[in-house]
Coordinates of C-alpha atoms in Angstrom, one line a residue:
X1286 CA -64.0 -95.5 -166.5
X1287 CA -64.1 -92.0 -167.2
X1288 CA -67.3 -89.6 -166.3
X1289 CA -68.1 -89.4 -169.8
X1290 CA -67.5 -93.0 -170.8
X1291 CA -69.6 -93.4 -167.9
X1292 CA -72.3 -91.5 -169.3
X1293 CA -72.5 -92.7 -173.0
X1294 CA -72.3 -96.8 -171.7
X1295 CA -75.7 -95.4 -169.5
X1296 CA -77.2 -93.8 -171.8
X1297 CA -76.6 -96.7 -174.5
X1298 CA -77.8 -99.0 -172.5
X1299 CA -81.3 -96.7 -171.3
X1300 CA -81.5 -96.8 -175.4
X1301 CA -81.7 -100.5 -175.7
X1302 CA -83.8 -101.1 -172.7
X1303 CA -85.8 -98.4 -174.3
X1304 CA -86.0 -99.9 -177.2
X1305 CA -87.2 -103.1 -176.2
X1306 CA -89.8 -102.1 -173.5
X1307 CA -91.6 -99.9 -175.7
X1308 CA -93.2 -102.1 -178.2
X1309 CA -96.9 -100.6 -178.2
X1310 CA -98.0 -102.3 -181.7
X1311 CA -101.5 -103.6 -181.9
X1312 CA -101.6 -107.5 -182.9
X1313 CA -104.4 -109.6 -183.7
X1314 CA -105.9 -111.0 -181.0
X1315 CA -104.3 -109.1 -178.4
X1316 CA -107.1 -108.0 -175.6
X1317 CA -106.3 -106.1 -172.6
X1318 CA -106.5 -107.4 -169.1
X1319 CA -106.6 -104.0 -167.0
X1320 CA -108.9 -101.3 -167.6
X1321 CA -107.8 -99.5 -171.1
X1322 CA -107.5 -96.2 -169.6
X1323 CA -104.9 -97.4 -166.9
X1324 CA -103.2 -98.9 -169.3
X1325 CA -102.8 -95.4 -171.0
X1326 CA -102.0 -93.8 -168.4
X1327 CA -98.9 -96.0 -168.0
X1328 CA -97.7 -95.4 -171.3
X1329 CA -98.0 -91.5 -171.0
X1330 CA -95.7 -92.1 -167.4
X1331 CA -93.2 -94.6 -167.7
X1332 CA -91.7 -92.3 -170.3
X1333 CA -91.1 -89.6 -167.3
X1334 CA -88.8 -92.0 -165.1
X1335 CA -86.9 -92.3 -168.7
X1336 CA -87.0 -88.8 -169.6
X1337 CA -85.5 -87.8 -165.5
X1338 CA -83.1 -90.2 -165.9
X1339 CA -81.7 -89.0 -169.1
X1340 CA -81.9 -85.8 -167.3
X1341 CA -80.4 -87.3 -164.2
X1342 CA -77.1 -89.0 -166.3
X1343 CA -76.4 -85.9 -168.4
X1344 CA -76.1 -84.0 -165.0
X1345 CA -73.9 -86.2 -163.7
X1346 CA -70.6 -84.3 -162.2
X1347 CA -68.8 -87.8 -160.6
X1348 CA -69.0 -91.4 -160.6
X1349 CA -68.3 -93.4 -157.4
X1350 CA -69.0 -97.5 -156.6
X1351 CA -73.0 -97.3 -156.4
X1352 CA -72.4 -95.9 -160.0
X1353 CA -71.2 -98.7 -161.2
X1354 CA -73.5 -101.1 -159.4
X1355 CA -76.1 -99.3 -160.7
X1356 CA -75.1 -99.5 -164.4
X1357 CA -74.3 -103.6 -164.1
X1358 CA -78.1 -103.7 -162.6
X1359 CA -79.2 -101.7 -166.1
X1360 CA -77.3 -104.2 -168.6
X1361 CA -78.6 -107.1 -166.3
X1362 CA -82.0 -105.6 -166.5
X1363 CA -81.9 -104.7 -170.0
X1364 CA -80.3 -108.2 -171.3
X1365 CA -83.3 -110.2 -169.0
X1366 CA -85.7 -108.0 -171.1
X1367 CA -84.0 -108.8 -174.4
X1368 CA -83.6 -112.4 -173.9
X1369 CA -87.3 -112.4 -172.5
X1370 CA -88.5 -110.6 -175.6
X1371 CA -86.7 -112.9 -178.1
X1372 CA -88.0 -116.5 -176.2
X1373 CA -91.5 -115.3 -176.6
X1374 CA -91.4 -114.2 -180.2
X1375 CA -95.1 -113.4 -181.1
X1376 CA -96.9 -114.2 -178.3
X1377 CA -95.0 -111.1 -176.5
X1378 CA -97.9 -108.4 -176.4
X1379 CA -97.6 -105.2 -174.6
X1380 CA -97.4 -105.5 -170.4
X1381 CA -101.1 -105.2 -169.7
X1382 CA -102.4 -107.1 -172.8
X1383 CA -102.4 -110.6 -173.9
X1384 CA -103.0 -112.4 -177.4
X1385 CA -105.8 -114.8 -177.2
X1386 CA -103.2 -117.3 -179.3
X1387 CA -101.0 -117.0 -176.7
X1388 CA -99.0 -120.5 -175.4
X1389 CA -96.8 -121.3 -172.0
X1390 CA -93.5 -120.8 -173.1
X1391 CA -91.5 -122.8 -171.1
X1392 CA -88.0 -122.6 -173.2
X1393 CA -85.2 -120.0 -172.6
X1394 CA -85.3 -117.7 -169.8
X1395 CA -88.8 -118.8 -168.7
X1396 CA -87.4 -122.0 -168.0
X1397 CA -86.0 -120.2 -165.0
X1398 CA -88.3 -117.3 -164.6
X1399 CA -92.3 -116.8 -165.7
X1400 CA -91.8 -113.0 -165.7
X1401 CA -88.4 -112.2 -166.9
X1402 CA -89.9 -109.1 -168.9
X1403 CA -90.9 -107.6 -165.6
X1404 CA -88.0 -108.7 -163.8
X1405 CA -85.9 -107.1 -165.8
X1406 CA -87.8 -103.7 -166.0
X1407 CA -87.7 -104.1 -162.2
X1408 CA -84.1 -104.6 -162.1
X1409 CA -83.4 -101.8 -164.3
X1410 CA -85.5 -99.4 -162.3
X1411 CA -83.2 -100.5 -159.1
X1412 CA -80.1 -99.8 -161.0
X1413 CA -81.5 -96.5 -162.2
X1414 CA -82.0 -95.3 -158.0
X1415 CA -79.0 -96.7 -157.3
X1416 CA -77.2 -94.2 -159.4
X1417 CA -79.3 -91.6 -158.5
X1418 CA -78.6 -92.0 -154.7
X1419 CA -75.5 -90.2 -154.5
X1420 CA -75.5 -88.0 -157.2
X1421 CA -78.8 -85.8 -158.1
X1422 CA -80.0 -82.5 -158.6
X1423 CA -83.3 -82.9 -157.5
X1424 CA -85.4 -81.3 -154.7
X1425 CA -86.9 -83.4 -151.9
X1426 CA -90.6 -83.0 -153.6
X1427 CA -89.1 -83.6 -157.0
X1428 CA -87.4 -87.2 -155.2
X1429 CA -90.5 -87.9 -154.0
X1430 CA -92.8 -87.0 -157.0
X1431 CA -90.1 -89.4 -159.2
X1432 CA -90.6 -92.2 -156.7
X1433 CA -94.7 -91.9 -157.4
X1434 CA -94.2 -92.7 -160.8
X1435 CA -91.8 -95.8 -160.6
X1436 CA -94.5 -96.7 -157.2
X1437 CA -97.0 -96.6 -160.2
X1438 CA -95.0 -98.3 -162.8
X1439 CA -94.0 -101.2 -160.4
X1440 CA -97.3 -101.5 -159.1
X1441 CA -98.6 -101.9 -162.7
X1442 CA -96.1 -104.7 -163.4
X1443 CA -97.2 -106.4 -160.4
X1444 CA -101.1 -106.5 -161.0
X1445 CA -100.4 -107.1 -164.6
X1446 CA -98.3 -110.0 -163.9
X1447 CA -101.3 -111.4 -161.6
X1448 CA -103.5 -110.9 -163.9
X1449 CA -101.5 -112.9 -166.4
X1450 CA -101.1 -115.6 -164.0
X1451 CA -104.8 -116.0 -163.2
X1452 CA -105.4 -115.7 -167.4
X1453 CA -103.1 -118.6 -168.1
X1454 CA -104.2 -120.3 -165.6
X1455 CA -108.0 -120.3 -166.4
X1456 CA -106.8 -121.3 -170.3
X1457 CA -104.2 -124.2 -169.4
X1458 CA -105.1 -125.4 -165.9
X1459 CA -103.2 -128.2 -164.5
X1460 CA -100.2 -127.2 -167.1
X1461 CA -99.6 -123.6 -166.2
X1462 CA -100.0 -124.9 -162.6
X1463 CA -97.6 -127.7 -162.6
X1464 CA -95.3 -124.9 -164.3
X1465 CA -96.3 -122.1 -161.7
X1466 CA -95.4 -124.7 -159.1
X1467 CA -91.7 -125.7 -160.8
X1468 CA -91.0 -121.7 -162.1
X1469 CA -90.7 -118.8 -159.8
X1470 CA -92.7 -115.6 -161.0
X1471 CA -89.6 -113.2 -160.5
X1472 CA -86.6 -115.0 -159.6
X1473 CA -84.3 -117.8 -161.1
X1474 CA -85.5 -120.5 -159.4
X1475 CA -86.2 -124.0 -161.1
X1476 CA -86.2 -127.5 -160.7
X1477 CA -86.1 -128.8 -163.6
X1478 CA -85.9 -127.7 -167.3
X1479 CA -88.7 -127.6 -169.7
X1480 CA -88.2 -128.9 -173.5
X1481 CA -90.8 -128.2 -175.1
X1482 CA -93.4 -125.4 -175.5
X1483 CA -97.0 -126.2 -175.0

């Protein structure tokens, strides 16, 4: 793959995963389970790690292997956040938030994983410092400054994905335990498969 192949399959796929992660409508019902200004606060940065990566791929002079890796770690990142998006239909609210109508949704990907949405923003921020590594024009403060933000952005996953946890858990009790205890939060791990959602 050429350099600018390279750079257009990155950049289509930063578009999709875009696309997908930045679903801010308001739905009925929805209520927020961090404090409403953190949660703006996250929606004004995680467009900077998006906006420096863009930045980051356009500058791009060569490709080498932890290019490639990087890119395969967006389009797995990016399809786990599609597929994720998809199984949950409407009760998918905004990371942070959660509709009062919301069920355990036990079909699809969250037969295997009970975060796939964050797992894939996760993987997708991994694939976006792998193909940094090697190849950017940034300063040592400026590295550092870009790490603060994806710190932040992963940090708000993680609390948001506890706070989901201990949510569901207080609505559906023994349910969303028996599934917590069969369904890893962030990785593919399962014992058996779910039919139904409940």
């Amino acid at each position: 793959m050429n350099l600018y192949l390279f750079k257009f399959a990155t950049l289509f796929v930063l578009a999709l995963f875009s696309f997908f992660v930045s679903d801010f409508r308001s739905k009925e019902g929805m209520k927020p389970l961090i404090q409403k200004h953190v949660i703006l606060l996250i929606k004004i940065f995680y467009a900077i790690p998006i906006v420096i990566f863009i930045y980051l791929i356009l500058n791009l002079e060569n490709i080498c292997l932890s290019n490639y890796l990087g890119l395969i770690a967006n389009i797995i990142g990016t399809l786990l956040v599609i597929k994720a998006k998809l199984d949950l239909g409407k009760y998918h609210a905004w990371a942070g938030h959660i509709l009062s109508s919301t069920k355990i949704i036990k079909v699809g990907i969250y037969s295997y994983i009970r975060h796939p949405l964050y797992t894939g923003i996760h993987i997708f921020i991994f694939g976006g410092i792998v193909i940094g590594i090697n190849n950017h024009p940034f300063s040592l403060f400026e590295v550092f400054s870009i790490l603060f933000f994806i710190f932040l952005i992963i940090l708000f996953l993680n609390i948001s994905a506890f706070k989901e946890n201990k949510y569901l858990h207080d609505k559906f009790g023994k349910d969303y335990a028996e599934y917590k205890k069969q369904v890893h939060a962030f990785l593919p791990i399962k014992r058996y498969s779910f039919n139904e959602c409940s």
